[in-house]
XYZ file of C-alpha atoms in Angstrom:
276
model
C 1.689 -22.960 -257.677
C 2.094 -25.248 -254.670
C 0.355 -23.384 -251.832
C 2.010 -25.605 -249.234
C 5.587 -25.190 -250.487
C 6.416 -22.260 -248.183
C 4.745 -20.696 -245.124
C 4.531 -17.586 -247.329
C 4.757 -17.647 -251.137
C 8.135 -16.277 -252.194
C 8.282 -13.786 -255.030
C 11.114 -12.143 -256.925
C 11.146 -8.595 -258.293
C 11.935 -8.327 -261.999
C 15.001 -6.134 -261.418
C 16.498 -8.710 -259.055
C 17.222 -10.786 -262.160
C 19.646 -10.191 -265.006
C 17.968 -8.235 -267.788
C 16.679 -10.661 -270.418
C 13.459 -11.242 -272.348
C 10.611 -11.733 -269.875
C 10.114 -15.409 -270.657
C 13.757 -16.110 -269.816
C 13.463 -14.155 -266.576
C 10.423 -16.207 -265.605
C 12.449 -19.354 -266.197
C 15.255 -17.919 -264.048
C 12.767 -17.217 -261.253
C 11.612 -20.823 -261.403
C 15.181 -22.184 -261.417
C 15.994 -20.070 -258.358
C 13.057 -21.628 -256.508
C 10.567 -18.745 -256.443
C 6.788 -19.030 -256.606
C 5.904 -15.531 -257.821
C 7.239 -12.817 -260.102
C 6.725 -9.075 -259.730
C 6.787 -7.228 -263.032
C 7.997 -3.629 -263.226
C 6.083 -0.667 -264.631
C 8.742 1.924 -263.880
C 9.275 5.418 -265.298
C 11.453 4.356 -268.246
C 9.928 4.538 -271.713
C 10.671 0.849 -272.197
C 8.633 -0.303 -269.206
C 5.888 2.299 -269.576
C 5.367 0.985 -273.109
C 4.070 -2.210 -271.497
C 0.894 -0.278 -270.754
C 0.302 -0.310 -274.522
C 0.823 -4.047 -275.065
C -1.435 -5.767 -277.538
C -3.704 -8.643 -276.564
C -1.336 -10.963 -278.414
C 1.622 -9.784 -276.329
C -0.291 -10.332 -273.109
C -1.148 -13.848 -274.216
C 2.496 -14.641 -274.997
C 3.656 -13.462 -271.568
C 0.841 -15.332 -269.805
C 1.789 -18.476 -271.692
C 5.434 -18.048 -270.694
C 4.418 -17.712 -267.047
C 2.293 -20.852 -267.257
C 5.126 -22.803 -268.844
C 7.599 -21.631 -266.195
C 5.271 -22.469 -263.319
C 5.835 -19.004 -261.819
C 2.832 -16.763 -261.226
C 3.009 -13.069 -262.140
C 1.405 -11.991 -258.888
C 2.044 -8.252 -258.746
C 3.129 -5.203 -260.713
C 5.339 -2.490 -259.199
C 3.931 0.744 -260.658
C 6.759 3.208 -259.972
C 6.059 4.961 -263.283
C 4.027 7.445 -261.277
C 7.280 8.988 -260.037
C 7.549 10.587 -263.478
C 3.828 11.292 -263.841
C 2.571 11.644 -260.242
C -1.028 11.507 -259.080
C -0.568 14.693 -257.051
C 1.093 16.816 -259.728
C 0.352 20.549 -259.840
C 0.491 20.394 -263.647
C -2.999 19.493 -264.939
C -1.536 17.770 -268.001
C 0.731 15.586 -265.854
C -2.153 14.783 -263.504
C -4.297 13.780 -266.473
C -1.484 11.572 -267.786
C -1.113 9.984 -264.338
C -4.785 9.039 -264.190
C -4.693 7.687 -267.729
C -1.692 5.587 -266.740
C -3.591 4.291 -263.718
C -6.438 3.190 -265.955
C -3.915 1.511 -268.256
C -2.149 -0.093 -265.291
C -5.394 -1.605 -264.058
C -6.129 -2.899 -267.549
C -2.588 -4.302 -267.677
C -3.298 -6.301 -264.524
C -6.587 -7.589 -265.913
C -5.015 -8.709 -269.171
C -2.042 -10.394 -267.492
C -3.881 -11.893 -264.532
C -1.946 -9.786 -262.015
C -3.625 -9.661 -258.599
C -1.973 -6.638 -256.998
C -0.936 -3.289 -258.471
C 1.556 -1.687 -256.102
C 1.171 2.102 -256.116
C 3.978 4.305 -254.795
C 3.145 6.678 -251.959
C 4.699 9.729 -253.651
C 2.310 12.638 -254.046
C 4.982 14.104 -256.350
C 8.632 13.310 -256.951
C 10.309 15.793 -259.310
C 8.369 18.844 -258.116
C 7.750 20.435 -254.696
C 5.429 18.576 -252.348
C 2.722 20.806 -250.857
C -0.574 20.489 -249.032
C -2.276 20.752 -252.434
C -0.224 17.961 -254.036
C -0.961 15.728 -251.043
C -4.691 16.478 -251.251
C -4.657 15.814 -254.989
C -2.877 12.484 -254.455
C -5.487 11.411 -251.906
C -8.361 12.370 -254.197
C -6.877 10.661 -257.242
C -6.014 7.547 -255.260
C -9.665 7.324 -254.197
C -10.752 7.651 -257.847
C -8.218 4.992 -258.801
C -9.584 2.590 -256.197
C -13.043 2.922 -257.745
C -11.601 1.937 -261.134
C -9.662 -0.937 -259.619
C -12.721 -2.247 -257.786
C -14.680 -2.413 -261.034
C -11.871 -4.499 -262.527
C -11.326 -6.681 -259.456
C -7.722 -5.501 -259.101
C -6.190 -4.770 -255.695
C -4.369 -1.442 -255.351
C -1.720 -1.521 -252.642
C 0.201 1.536 -251.436
C 3.941 1.273 -250.843
C 5.357 3.615 -248.185
C 8.295 5.481 -249.738
C 10.613 8.380 -248.868
C 8.104 11.216 -249.169
C 4.442 11.802 -248.308
C 3.330 8.220 -247.536
C 6.450 7.277 -245.598
C 5.016 4.735 -243.174
C 2.470 1.964 -242.808
C 0.693 4.216 -240.329
C 0.215 6.927 -242.977
C -0.849 4.373 -245.584
C -3.410 3.015 -243.132
C -4.901 6.512 -242.821
C -5.602 6.393 -246.557
C -7.020 2.880 -246.299
C -9.363 3.917 -243.486
C -10.454 7.120 -245.229
C -11.127 5.509 -248.610
C -12.841 2.498 -247.014
C -12.593 -0.003 -249.833
C -11.604 -3.679 -249.711
C -9.668 -2.974 -252.915
C -7.067 -0.762 -251.192
C -4.339 -2.287 -249.026
C -0.719 -1.658 -248.022
C 2.415 -3.226 -249.553
C 5.384 -2.110 -247.415
C 9.120 -2.598 -247.793
C 11.158 -3.547 -244.717
C 14.211 -1.541 -245.787
C 12.197 1.540 -246.788
C 10.588 1.627 -243.356
C 13.917 1.332 -241.573
C 15.584 4.007 -243.706
C 12.691 6.405 -243.054
C 13.341 6.066 -239.332
C 10.584 3.606 -238.472
C 10.742 0.261 -236.696
C 9.586 -2.284 -239.315
C 8.164 -4.596 -236.634
C 5.998 -1.863 -235.093
C 4.917 -0.654 -238.527
C 3.861 -4.114 -239.696
C 1.647 -4.416 -236.623
C -0.127 -1.202 -237.649
C -1.047 -2.797 -240.962
C -2.634 -5.892 -239.431
C -5.340 -7.250 -241.712
C -4.496 -4.849 -244.546
C -1.099 -6.016 -245.819
C -1.325 -7.460 -249.335
C 2.338 -8.476 -249.575
C 5.762 -7.475 -248.282
C 8.951 -6.372 -250.020
C 12.073 -7.618 -248.260
C 15.683 -6.527 -248.611
C 18.424 -5.617 -246.185
C 19.181 -2.188 -244.747
C 20.591 0.385 -243.909
C 21.061 1.662 -247.484
C 20.193 0.980 -251.115
C 23.526 -0.695 -251.848
C 23.370 -4.489 -252.024
C 23.720 -6.090 -248.602
C 23.344 -9.889 -248.370
C 20.428 -11.009 -246.229
C 21.549 -11.528 -242.652
C 24.480 -9.101 -242.931
C 22.554 -5.878 -242.423
C 20.651 -4.365 -239.530
C 17.166 -5.843 -239.950
C 15.889 -8.441 -237.500
C 14.237 -10.854 -239.913
C 13.340 -13.494 -237.287
C 11.388 -10.812 -235.412
C 9.822 -9.531 -238.644
C 8.549 -12.993 -239.546
C 7.380 -13.591 -235.982
C 5.315 -10.412 -236.259
C 3.848 -11.485 -239.592
C 2.731 -14.752 -238.029
C 1.259 -13.034 -234.970
C -0.759 -10.639 -237.135
C -2.158 -13.440 -239.291
C -0.366 -12.378 -242.463
C -0.158 -15.116 -245.094
C 0.510 -13.187 -248.304
C 3.539 -13.242 -250.588
C 7.030 -12.134 -249.578
C 8.797 -10.459 -252.505
C 12.589 -10.193 -252.676
C 13.477 -6.738 -254.010
C 17.043 -6.472 -255.272
C 18.792 -4.867 -258.249
C 20.844 -7.294 -260.342
C 19.982 -6.271 -263.896
C 23.655 -6.034 -264.848
C 25.084 -8.552 -262.375
C 26.182 -11.813 -264.063
C 26.206 -13.484 -260.607
C 22.504 -12.748 -260.129
C 21.425 -16.393 -259.810
C 23.775 -16.943 -256.903
C 22.484 -13.790 -255.197
C 18.763 -14.545 -255.555
C 19.176 -18.228 -254.699
C 20.994 -17.331 -251.484
C 18.265 -14.810 -250.678
C 15.604 -17.484 -251.073
C 17.579 -19.951 -248.947
C 18.014 -17.356 -246.189
C 14.304 -16.560 -246.105
C 13.350 -20.237 -246.095
C 15.619 -20.788 -243.098
C 13.962 -17.924 -241.203
C 10.440 -18.966 -242.190
C 11.061 -22.538 -241.084
C 12.436 -21.366 -237.743
C 15.856 -22.928 -238.244
């Protein structure tokens, strides 16, 4: 990867590309001009099965990434929506912690630097003081496992429990490990009622990467046609000393025009980053 190509390395989320075999998606990411790829470990059986990959499968995917020239930098571990760390069901909690161990191993095997962990204490069951406490405790245990493996865990603020960078920073300060950081999403922050610029300042020195997409809703909005002030967002990143990857998070798995969409997204971000 050319570290001088962009002011910030540009990554693409797996679901921003048309659904194909992974090696073809890596090639698409390269053709669209991206540096990094974020692989999904979501709650579907198909993607959770990646936690059970053989050593041979890991090697094949690593080889495909090397041949494409695109680094698999991060993994989005939203599978914990289905099996949450804060669950009141002991069997679900046990499954969640086993998945975390598998997710960390997945990163080790694939050479992934950052495992993005969703800030849900629970998702399909009621959130309570107990589920929040359980999430905090299990996140701390997870960080210990990640530290042993040299894998960075990074909390994404979402629509319940950890909804802001400020809340995520409370966890970072309480757990006190260099292996726990924050990986926010500009649109998530806006839709939860927070000012993304102010929130990013709260995470100074502890942001591993940043998801970018437009707001105000989850429907596709081309960059520059929504409500987010991207020039101000990138100005804030520069002022806070951030130099990590910027990951474009879109959903184009069934969109045959996906290459046009992700190429335009990259061009827009390059224009903003270069101050044009």
